[in-house]
Amino acid sequence: MTVSNPSRAAVVGTGSRAQMFTTALARRPGLQVAALCDPNPVRIAHHQRLLKEAGEPEAAAWTPGEFERRLRSEGIDAVVVTTVDALHDAYIVPALRAGCRVVTEKPMTTDAARCRRILDTVEETGNHLSVAFNYRFNPVHEEVRRLLAEGAIGDVLSVHFEWLLDTRHGADYFRRWHREKENSGGLMVHKSSHHFDLVNWWLGARPQQVFGYGRLGFYGREAGEHTGYRREYERAHGAAQAADDPFALHMAENDALRSLYLDAESEDGYHRDRNVFGDGITIEDDMAVLVRYDTGATMTYHLTAYSPWEGYRVMFNGTGGRLELEVEESLWQPPRITNTSGQGAIHGDKALANAGGPRILLRPLWEAPREVAVASYDHAGHGGGDERMLNSLFGPVDPSTPVDTGDAAQQRATEADGALALATGLAANESFTTGTPVTTNDLVSLPGT
């Protein structure tokens, strides 16, 4: 279907995750990827090939220094931000001021000052943004929200939430730019913002106070030498010591990773395959957090980045019973696999090896427990959440497809939700350092407070 005057979109940051957005925009009538912005022309060229494969014309190639000027001069209607996390605000703010529709990958940003800058710009312009919290769109998570909203267990008094990243997915954060907290905010911000947003959304609550402990206990040189997992190499490519290392990433084996990163190294020197037991890692891999919400509910949360299996368990205790969610995304991981994902990712667009499944168990007071039926579960695309989120943000690929009316579609995450999720992660990071509880409002002045 050809549209005479499509909305013109710019994708900023052309790494692995951005492929989903470039392809999604190219597939949808009424939208055109008019510009690709990145400091690395090799990565831009990879995305140009994605557009060509979708039958779309080549996009304009922008450097970051050109972004603000060309945003206005070339009539951009929408901006999708998928850069390094700490740079999100540098593109969100001018895009809002230019009147563009803005979608940003999570986390919205990485610190309180950047968050304040975004919120102030929203207030000044009256222009809002969407944060791509795709886990809201997972049908299993929507079912949990419906059960809680319907009062299946009464008033929720406490939540126990354990998230496990296996030694393939979890290790990946320690190979790339995420391993430096100044870039990613650490896993409490980059990864756990998904989970903190889910709890805020599930409970209709705001975090008030956070206490936690976090440390680097599995990855990094010291831990690797203690366990004997460390091999003597800086990065995997071309290193004999990495050949049979189960913690190594071999980019040459994957077309997308080779095109996006290995072939692009000559432009910026960025290595996507560093040793997870190397030096310079400033993020934690084991984190325990206690959160109190404005509803009076509390949450105990633990993130483990070195588990033998991948998935999560969430238990809600209420005045009328208990609700339990368990999702096994991978029962176990073999030591060596060839990653064939077209997105060049370790986790996301394809099901993990040895995938398990979801289970929701309702335990009402004075009644026998019963399983709650869940929709057919798609392990690919974050439990099917990616495609449903894209349909909500940009419309379906086929305009005749019925519009999704699920809970998440009605409540797409805004800058307020982005700030609320960020507040918990920032407070946890602060508590790791100080050893004391942290009031979220002392770090991030949340909307509506």
Short mmCIF file of C-alpha atoms in Angstrom, two decimals:
data_model
loop_
_atom_site.label_atom_id
_atom_site.label_comp_id
_atom_site.label_asym_id
_atom_site.label_seq_id
_atom_site.Cartn_x
_atom_site.Cartn_y
_atom_site.Cartn_z
CA MET A 1 0.00 0.00 0.00
CA THR A 2 1.45 3.36 -1.07
CA VAL A 3 0.72 6.47 0.97
CA SER A 4 1.22 9.79 -0.82
CA ASN A 5 2.39 11.79 2.20
CA PRO A 6 3.86 9.39 4.77
CA SER A 7 5.01 10.56 8.19
CA ARG A 8 8.76 11.04 8.12
CA ALA A 9 10.66 9.31 10.92
CA ALA A 10 14.27 9.51 12.09
CA VAL A 11 15.90 6.56 13.87
CA VAL A 12 18.71 7.77 16.14
CA GLY A 13 21.28 5.15 17.10
CA THR A 14 21.67 2.31 14.61
CA GLY A 15 22.82 -0.58 16.77
CA SER A 16 21.27 -4.01 17.21
CA ARG A 17 18.05 -3.06 18.98
CA ALA A 18 17.34 -0.29 16.46
CA GLN A 19 16.90 -2.94 13.75
CA MET A 20 13.48 -3.76 15.17
CA PHE A 21 12.35 -0.15 14.78
CA THR A 22 13.89 0.41 11.36
CA THR A 23 12.21 -2.72 10.02
CA ALA A 24 8.91 -2.03 11.79
CA LEU A 25 8.65 1.50 10.42
CA ALA A 26 9.58 0.33 6.93
CA ARG A 27 6.81 -2.29 6.99
CA ARG A 28 4.02 0.09 7.99
CA PRO A 29 2.02 2.15 5.51
CA GLY A 30 1.97 5.84 6.27
CA LEU A 31 5.49 5.80 7.73
CA GLN A 32 8.87 6.35 6.13
CA VAL A 33 12.33 6.08 7.63
CA ALA A 34 13.56 9.40 6.28
CA ALA A 35 16.78 9.64 8.32
CA LEU A 36 19.26 7.46 10.17
CA CYS A 37 21.50 9.19 12.72
CA ASP A 38 24.67 7.63 14.13
CA PRO A 39 28.35 8.58 14.43
CA ASN A 40 29.29 5.32 12.69
CA PRO A 41 28.59 5.22 8.91
CA VAL A 42 29.10 1.44 8.75
CA ARG A 43 26.19 0.85 11.11
CA ILE A 44 24.06 3.30 9.15
CA ALA A 45 24.88 1.32 6.00
CA HIS A 46 23.60 -1.86 7.71
CA HIS A 47 20.26 -0.17 8.33
CA GLN A 48 20.15 1.14 4.78
CA ARG A 49 20.29 -2.50 3.69
CA LEU A 50 17.35 -3.29 5.96
CA LEU A 51 15.37 -0.54 4.23
CA LYS A 52 16.32 -1.87 0.81
CA GLU A 53 15.24 -5.39 1.80
CA ALA A 54 11.88 -3.94 2.85
CA GLY A 55 11.50 -2.23 -0.53
CA GLU A 56 11.97 1.25 0.93
CA PRO A 57 14.15 4.09 -0.34
CA GLU A 58 17.49 4.92 1.25
CA ALA A 59 17.28 7.29 4.22
CA ALA A 60 19.34 10.42 4.74
CA ALA A 61 22.44 9.71 6.83
CA TRP A 62 23.01 12.18 9.67
CA THR A 63 25.87 12.62 12.09
CA PRO A 64 24.91 13.49 15.70
CA GLY A 65 26.16 17.05 15.20
CA GLU A 66 23.63 17.55 12.40
CA PHE A 67 20.66 16.16 14.27
CA GLU A 68 18.97 19.28 15.60
CA ARG A 69 19.42 21.36 12.43
CA ARG A 70 18.27 18.67 10.01
CA LEU A 71 15.40 17.64 12.28
CA ARG A 72 13.73 20.93 11.49
CA SER A 73 14.95 21.53 7.96
CA GLU A 74 13.95 18.11 6.64
CA GLY A 75 10.43 17.96 8.04
CA ILE A 76 10.77 15.08 10.49
CA ASP A 77 7.50 14.11 12.17
CA ALA A 78 8.67 11.31 14.49
CA VAL A 79 11.93 10.41 16.23
CA VAL A 80 12.86 6.98 17.63
CA VAL A 81 15.79 7.09 20.08
CA THR A 82 17.85 3.89 20.47
CA THR A 83 21.29 5.28 21.35
CA VAL A 84 23.52 4.47 24.32
CA ASP A 85 21.25 5.09 27.33
CA ALA A 86 23.17 8.07 28.69
CA LEU A 87 22.65 9.94 25.40
CA HIS A 88 18.87 9.58 25.17
CA ASP A 89 18.10 13.06 26.50
CA ALA A 90 20.43 14.70 23.95
CA TYR A 91 17.95 13.64 21.25
CA ILE A 92 14.67 13.50 23.17
CA VAL A 93 14.84 17.15 24.23
CA PRO A 94 15.44 18.76 20.81
CA ALA A 95 12.91 16.41 19.21
CA LEU A 96 10.25 17.45 21.73
CA ARG A 97 11.08 21.10 21.13
CA ALA A 98 10.75 20.59 17.39
CA GLY A 99 7.23 19.24 17.92
CA CYS A 100 8.08 15.69 16.86
CA ARG A 101 6.43 12.58 18.16
CA VAL A 102 9.12 10.88 20.26
CA VAL A 103 9.56 7.20 21.13
CA THR A 104 12.57 6.21 23.22
CA GLU A 105 13.96 2.84 24.15
CA LYS A 106 14.07 2.09 27.84
CA PRO A 107 15.42 3.34 30.13
CA MET A 108 14.21 6.86 29.42
CA THR A 109 17.55 8.13 30.71
CA THR A 110 20.22 7.30 33.27
CA ASP A 111 20.37 9.97 35.98
CA ALA A 112 18.29 12.51 37.86
CA ALA A 113 19.59 15.61 36.04
CA ARG A 114 18.85 14.14 32.61
CA CYS A 115 15.41 13.01 33.80
CA ARG A 116 14.64 16.50 35.08
CA ARG A 117 15.71 17.99 31.74
CA ILE A 118 13.28 15.72 29.88
CA LEU A 119 10.39 16.37 32.27
CA ASP A 120 10.98 20.14 32.14
CA THR A 121 10.92 20.02 28.34
CA VAL A 122 7.65 18.11 28.36
CA GLU A 123 6.17 20.74 30.67
CA GLU A 124 7.50 23.61 28.55
CA THR A 125 6.35 22.23 25.20
CA GLY A 126 3.25 20.25 26.11
CA ASN A 127 4.70 17.51 23.89
CA HIS A 128 4.87 14.01 25.40
CA LEU A 129 6.97 10.95 24.63
CA SER A 130 6.50 7.19 24.73
CA VAL A 131 8.92 4.85 26.50
CA ALA A 132 9.25 1.41 24.88
CA PHE A 133 8.44 -0.74 27.91
CA ASN A 134 7.60 -3.78 25.79
CA TYR A 135 7.03 -6.08 28.77
CA ARG A 136 3.71 -4.31 29.40
CA PHE A 137 2.51 -5.77 26.11
CA ASN A 138 3.32 -9.39 26.98
CA PRO A 139 -0.15 -11.08 27.17
CA VAL A 140 0.83 -12.95 30.34
CA HIS A 141 1.69 -9.69 32.08
CA GLU A 142 -1.60 -8.17 30.95
CA GLU A 143 -3.45 -11.15 32.45
CA VAL A 144 -1.69 -10.56 35.79
CA ARG A 145 -2.72 -6.92 35.71
CA ARG A 146 -6.34 -7.81 34.98
CA LEU A 147 -6.46 -10.31 37.84
CA LEU A 148 -5.05 -7.79 40.30
CA ALA A 149 -7.33 -5.00 39.06
CA GLU A 150 -10.35 -7.28 39.40
CA GLY A 151 -9.47 -7.94 43.04
CA ALA A 152 -8.57 -11.62 42.62
CA ILE A 153 -6.42 -11.42 45.77
CA GLY A 154 -7.88 -8.28 47.35
CA ASP A 155 -5.53 -5.43 48.24
CA VAL A 156 -1.91 -6.21 47.40
CA LEU A 157 0.26 -5.90 50.50
CA SER A 158 3.58 -7.28 49.27
CA VAL A 159 5.41 -8.44 46.15
CA HIS A 160 8.36 -10.85 45.86
CA PHE A 161 10.08 -10.53 42.48
CA GLU A 162 13.08 -12.56 41.31
CA TRP A 163 14.56 -12.04 37.84
CA LEU A 164 17.23 -14.43 36.56
CA LEU A 165 19.50 -13.73 33.57
CA ASP A 166 21.35 -16.82 32.43
CA THR A 167 25.08 -16.94 31.74
CA ARG A 168 24.52 -16.25 28.05
CA HIS A 169 22.11 -13.31 28.23
CA GLY A 170 23.41 -11.96 31.54
CA ALA A 171 27.02 -12.13 30.43
CA ASP A 172 26.24 -10.00 27.40
CA TYR A 173 25.82 -6.87 29.52
CA PHE A 174 29.40 -7.32 30.69
CA ARG A 175 30.89 -7.49 27.17
CA ARG A 176 29.61 -4.22 25.77
CA TRP A 177 29.05 -0.56 26.66
CA HIS A 178 26.51 -1.49 29.34
CA ARG A 179 29.34 -2.68 31.62
CA GLU A 180 30.23 0.96 32.38
CA LYS A 181 27.69 2.59 34.66
CA GLU A 182 28.27 6.02 33.16
CA ASN A 183 26.78 4.68 29.90
CA SER A 184 23.92 2.50 31.15
CA GLY A 185 23.17 3.44 34.76
CA GLY A 186 23.92 -0.19 35.63
CA LEU A 187 21.43 -3.05 35.48
CA MET A 188 19.19 -1.38 38.04
CA VAL A 189 18.51 1.29 35.42
CA HIS A 190 19.09 -0.42 32.08
CA LYS A 191 17.48 -3.82 32.75
CA SER A 192 15.43 -3.51 35.92
CA SER A 193 13.56 -0.44 34.68
CA HIS A 194 11.43 -3.01 32.79
CA HIS A 195 10.59 -4.78 36.02
CA PHE A 196 10.10 -1.68 38.14
CA ASP A 197 7.72 -0.32 35.50
CA LEU A 198 5.76 -3.59 35.54
CA VAL A 199 5.27 -3.41 39.30
CA ASN A 200 4.27 0.27 39.17
CA TRP A 201 1.78 -0.64 36.41
CA TRP A 202 0.50 -3.81 38.04
CA LEU A 203 -0.13 -2.11 41.39
CA GLY A 204 -1.03 1.38 40.16
CA ALA A 205 1.60 2.57 42.64
CA ARG A 206 4.56 4.92 42.97
CA PRO A 207 7.85 3.99 44.66
CA GLN A 208 8.61 6.03 47.78
CA GLN A 209 11.65 4.54 49.48
CA VAL A 210 14.33 2.05 48.39
CA PHE A 211 17.06 0.12 50.17
CA GLY A 212 19.45 -2.33 48.59
CA TYR A 213 22.71 -4.18 48.35
CA GLY A 214 24.54 -4.69 45.07
CA ARG A 215 27.94 -5.99 44.08
CA LEU A 216 30.05 -7.38 41.25
CA GLY A 217 30.44 -10.92 42.49
CA PHE A 218 30.55 -13.16 39.41
CA TYR A 219 31.96 -11.17 36.47
CA GLY A 220 35.09 -9.00 36.41
CA ARG A 221 38.75 -9.93 36.74
CA GLU A 222 38.82 -10.59 40.50
CA ALA A 223 35.79 -12.88 40.50
CA GLY A 224 36.93 -14.64 37.33
CA GLU A 225 40.31 -15.41 38.80
CA HIS A 226 38.67 -16.68 42.00
CA THR A 227 36.34 -19.08 40.15
CA GLY A 228 38.84 -20.01 37.45
CA TYR A 229 36.48 -18.85 34.67
CA ARG A 230 38.80 -16.09 33.47
CA ARG A 231 40.75 -16.59 30.22
CA GLU A 232 43.60 -14.30 29.25
CA TYR A 233 42.23 -12.19 26.41
CA GLU A 234 40.88 -8.65 26.09
CA ARG A 235 38.27 -9.32 23.43
CA ALA A 236 37.12 -12.57 21.83
CA HIS A 237 37.70 -11.89 18.14
CA GLY A 238 41.00 -13.35 17.05
CA ALA A 239 41.88 -14.65 20.53
CA ALA A 240 42.88 -18.31 20.78
CA GLN A 241 41.96 -18.36 24.48
CA ALA A 242 38.38 -17.39 23.57
CA ALA A 243 37.84 -20.17 21.03
CA ASP A 244 36.17 -22.59 23.47
CA ASP A 245 35.26 -20.09 26.20
CA PRO A 246 31.51 -20.46 26.93
CA PHE A 247 31.47 -16.80 28.03
CA ALA A 248 32.90 -15.48 24.74
CA LEU A 249 30.90 -13.91 21.93
CA HIS A 250 32.05 -14.82 18.40
CA MET A 251 30.75 -12.02 16.21
CA ALA A 252 32.19 -13.38 12.96
CA GLU A 253 29.68 -16.26 13.16
CA ASN A 254 26.68 -13.94 12.98
CA ASP A 255 25.96 -11.84 9.90
CA ALA A 256 24.24 -9.03 11.79
CA LEU A 257 26.82 -8.77 14.56
CA ARG A 258 29.62 -8.80 12.02
CA SER A 259 27.96 -6.08 9.93
CA LEU A 260 26.95 -3.86 12.85
CA TYR A 261 30.03 -4.16 15.03
CA LEU A 262 32.99 -6.14 13.71
CA ASP A 263 33.03 -4.37 10.34
CA ALA A 264 32.39 -1.02 12.05
CA GLU A 265 35.35 -1.13 14.45
CA SER A 266 37.62 0.80 12.10
CA GLU A 267 35.32 3.81 12.41
CA ASP A 268 35.10 4.17 16.19
CA GLY A 269 37.18 1.43 17.84
CA TYR A 270 34.19 0.02 19.73
CA HIS A 271 34.58 -3.66 20.73
CA ARG A 272 31.29 -5.52 21.26
CA ASP A 273 32.99 -8.74 22.46
CA ARG A 274 35.10 -7.82 25.48
CA ASN A 275 36.08 -10.36 28.15
CA VAL A 276 33.35 -10.52 30.80
CA PHE A 277 36.09 -11.33 33.32
CA GLY A 278 38.14 -8.29 32.34
CA ASP A 279 38.96 -4.95 33.95
CA GLY A 280 36.93 -1.75 33.96
CA ILE A 281 33.49 -3.18 34.80
CA THR A 282 31.62 -0.71 37.01
CA ILE A 283 28.15 -2.30 37.15
CA GLU A 284 26.83 -4.94 39.55
CA ASP A 285 25.77 -8.50 38.71
CA ASP A 286 23.95 -9.42 41.96
CA MET A 287 21.40 -6.99 43.42
CA ALA A 288 18.91 -7.23 46.28
CA VAL A 289 16.38 -4.41 46.72
CA LEU A 290 13.52 -3.53 49.07
CA VAL A 291 10.94 -0.99 47.88
CA ARG A 292 8.05 0.72 49.68
CA TYR A 293 5.20 2.16 47.59
CA ASP A 294 2.69 4.92 48.19
CA THR A 295 -0.07 2.30 48.53
CA GLY A 296 1.71 0.86 51.57
CA ALA A 297 2.78 -2.25 49.64
CA THR A 298 6.39 -3.42 49.73
CA MET A 299 8.49 -5.34 47.22
CA THR A 300 11.53 -7.54 47.68
CA TYR A 301 13.41 -7.76 44.38
CA HIS A 302 16.49 -9.68 43.32
CA LEU A 303 18.31 -9.57 39.99
CA THR A 304 20.87 -12.29 39.25
CA ALA A 305 22.95 -11.92 36.07
CA TYR A 306 24.72 -15.31 36.14
CA SER A 307 21.99 -17.93 36.51
CA PRO A 308 22.00 -21.41 34.89
CA TRP A 309 18.40 -20.76 33.74
CA GLU A 310 16.58 -17.68 32.51
CA GLY A 311 13.21 -16.44 33.69
CA TYR A 312 11.40 -14.86 36.60
CA ARG A 313 9.08 -15.46 39.50
CA VAL A 314 6.66 -12.86 40.88
CA MET A 315 4.48 -13.52 43.93
CA PHE A 316 1.76 -11.11 45.08
CA ASN A 317 0.34 -11.40 48.60
CA GLY A 318 -3.04 -9.78 49.18
CA THR A 319 -5.86 -9.51 51.67
CA GLY A 320 -7.75 -12.19 49.69
CA GLY A 321 -4.98 -14.59 48.78
CA ARG A 322 -1.85 -14.96 46.69
CA LEU A 323 -1.06 -14.77 42.96
CA GLU A 324 2.06 -16.48 41.59
CA LEU A 325 3.63 -15.96 38.17
CA GLU A 326 6.53 -18.05 36.90
CA VAL A 327 8.04 -17.79 33.42
CA GLU A 328 10.85 -20.11 32.31
CA GLU A 329 12.41 -18.50 29.26
CA SER A 330 15.31 -20.97 29.17
CA LEU A 331 15.57 -24.10 31.31
CA TRP A 332 19.34 -24.27 30.76
CA GLN A 333 21.99 -23.13 28.29
CA PRO A 334 24.58 -25.32 26.54
CA PRO A 335 28.17 -24.05 26.75
CA ARG A 336 28.46 -23.27 23.04
CA ILE A 337 25.80 -22.34 20.49
CA THR A 338 25.86 -20.49 17.20
CA ASN A 339 23.63 -17.44 17.38
CA THR A 340 21.55 -17.18 14.20
CA SER A 341 19.35 -14.26 15.26
CA GLY A 342 18.84 -11.85 12.40
CA GLN A 343 18.97 -9.01 14.88
CA GLY A 344 22.36 -10.13 16.10
CA ALA A 345 21.07 -10.21 19.66
CA ILE A 346 21.63 -12.66 22.46
CA HIS A 347 18.02 -12.49 23.57
CA GLY A 348 14.85 -10.94 22.25
CA ASP A 349 13.69 -11.69 18.72
CA LYS A 350 14.03 -15.49 18.91
CA ALA A 351 13.18 -18.02 21.58
CA LEU A 352 16.10 -19.03 23.78
CA ALA A 353 17.54 -22.53 23.63
CA ASN A 354 15.62 -25.02 25.81
CA ALA A 355 12.69 -22.66 26.31
CA GLY A 356 10.22 -23.42 29.09
CA GLY A 357 6.87 -21.73 29.58
CA PRO A 358 4.65 -19.50 31.74
CA ARG A 359 2.40 -20.43 34.65
CA ILE A 360 -0.04 -18.32 36.66
CA LEU A 361 -1.35 -19.82 39.89
CA LEU A 362 -4.11 -18.22 41.94
CA ARG A 363 -4.33 -19.19 45.63
CA PRO A 364 -7.46 -17.60 47.14
CA LEU A 365 -8.05 -17.75 50.88
CA TRP A 366 -10.16 -20.77 51.93
CA GLU A 367 -10.09 -22.30 48.43
CA ALA A 368 -7.98 -24.80 46.54
CA PRO A 369 -5.36 -23.18 44.28
CA ARG A 370 -6.12 -23.07 40.57
CA GLU A 371 -4.10 -22.37 37.47
CA VAL A 372 -5.15 -19.47 35.32
CA ALA A 373 -5.21 -20.20 31.60
CA VAL A 374 -2.73 -18.10 29.63
CA ALA A 375 -2.83 -17.26 25.95
CA SER A 376 -0.55 -19.18 23.61
CA TYR A 377 2.87 -17.99 24.68
CA ASP A 378 5.37 -16.74 22.13
CA HIS A 379 8.92 -16.87 23.46
CA ALA A 380 10.16 -14.75 20.56
CA GLY A 381 9.99 -10.97 20.63
CA HIS A 382 9.89 -10.76 24.45
CA GLY A 383 6.86 -12.97 24.89
CA GLY A 384 5.12 -11.43 21.88
CA GLY A 385 5.33 -8.02 23.50
CA ASP A 386 7.51 -6.43 20.81
CA GLU A 387 5.03 -6.77 17.95
CA ARG A 388 2.05 -5.75 20.09
CA MET A 389 3.96 -2.70 21.30
CA LEU A 390 4.90 -1.75 17.74
CA ASN A 391 1.27 -2.07 16.67
CA SER A 392 0.23 0.19 19.52
CA LEU A 393 2.92 2.79 18.81
CA PHE A 394 2.81 2.86 15.02
CA GLY A 395 -0.30 0.98 13.94
CA PRO A 396 -0.54 -2.52 12.45
CA VAL A 397 1.33 -3.57 9.33
CA ASP A 398 -2.02 -4.43 7.76
CA PRO A 399 -4.45 -1.51 8.28
CA SER A 400 -7.36 -3.95 8.19
CA THR A 401 -6.09 -5.66 11.34
CA PRO A 402 -8.31 -4.89 14.36
CA VAL A 403 -6.79 -2.37 16.76
CA ASP A 404 -5.39 -3.90 19.95
CA THR A 405 -7.55 -2.82 22.89
CA GLY A 406 -5.52 -4.55 25.61
CA ASP A 407 -4.57 -2.86 28.87
CA ALA A 408 -1.09 -1.93 27.67
CA ALA A 409 -2.41 -0.40 24.44
CA GLN A 410 -4.67 1.83 26.51
CA GLN A 411 -1.83 2.77 28.84
CA ARG A 412 1.33 3.20 26.77
CA ALA A 413 4.22 4.25 28.96
CA THR A 414 4.86 8.00 28.99
CA GLU A 415 7.66 10.16 30.38
CA ALA A 416 5.96 9.96 33.79
CA ASP A 417 6.20 6.16 33.72
CA GLY A 418 9.80 6.42 32.55
CA ALA A 419 10.62 8.66 35.51
CA LEU A 420 8.84 6.39 37.99
CA ALA A 421 10.77 3.31 36.82
CA LEU A 422 14.03 5.27 36.81
CA ALA A 423 13.45 6.52 40.35
CA THR A 424 13.57 3.01 41.81
CA GLY A 425 16.76 2.13 39.93
CA LEU A 426 18.56 5.34 40.83
CA ALA A 427 17.56 5.03 44.48
CA ALA A 428 18.83 1.43 44.52
CA ASN A 429 22.17 2.54 43.06
CA GLU A 430 22.41 5.29 45.68
CA SER A 431 21.61 2.85 48.46
CA PHE A 432 24.29 0.43 47.22
CA THR A 433 26.79 3.24 47.79
CA THR A 434 25.50 4.76 51.03
CA GLY A 435 24.18 1.64 52.77
CA THR A 436 21.06 3.58 53.81
CA PRO A 437 17.45 3.81 52.59
CA VAL A 438 16.85 6.41 49.88
CA THR A 439 13.66 8.42 49.34
CA THR A 440 12.90 8.50 45.62
CA ASN A 441 11.68 12.09 45.65
CA ASP A 442 15.08 13.18 46.94
CA LEU A 443 16.57 12.00 43.64
CA VAL A 444 13.82 12.46 41.08
CA SER A 445 10.96 14.88 41.55
CA LEU A 446 8.26 12.69 40.10
CA PRO A 447 5.37 14.02 38.01
CA GLY A 448 2.27 14.73 40.07
CA THR A 449 4.12 15.02 43.39
#
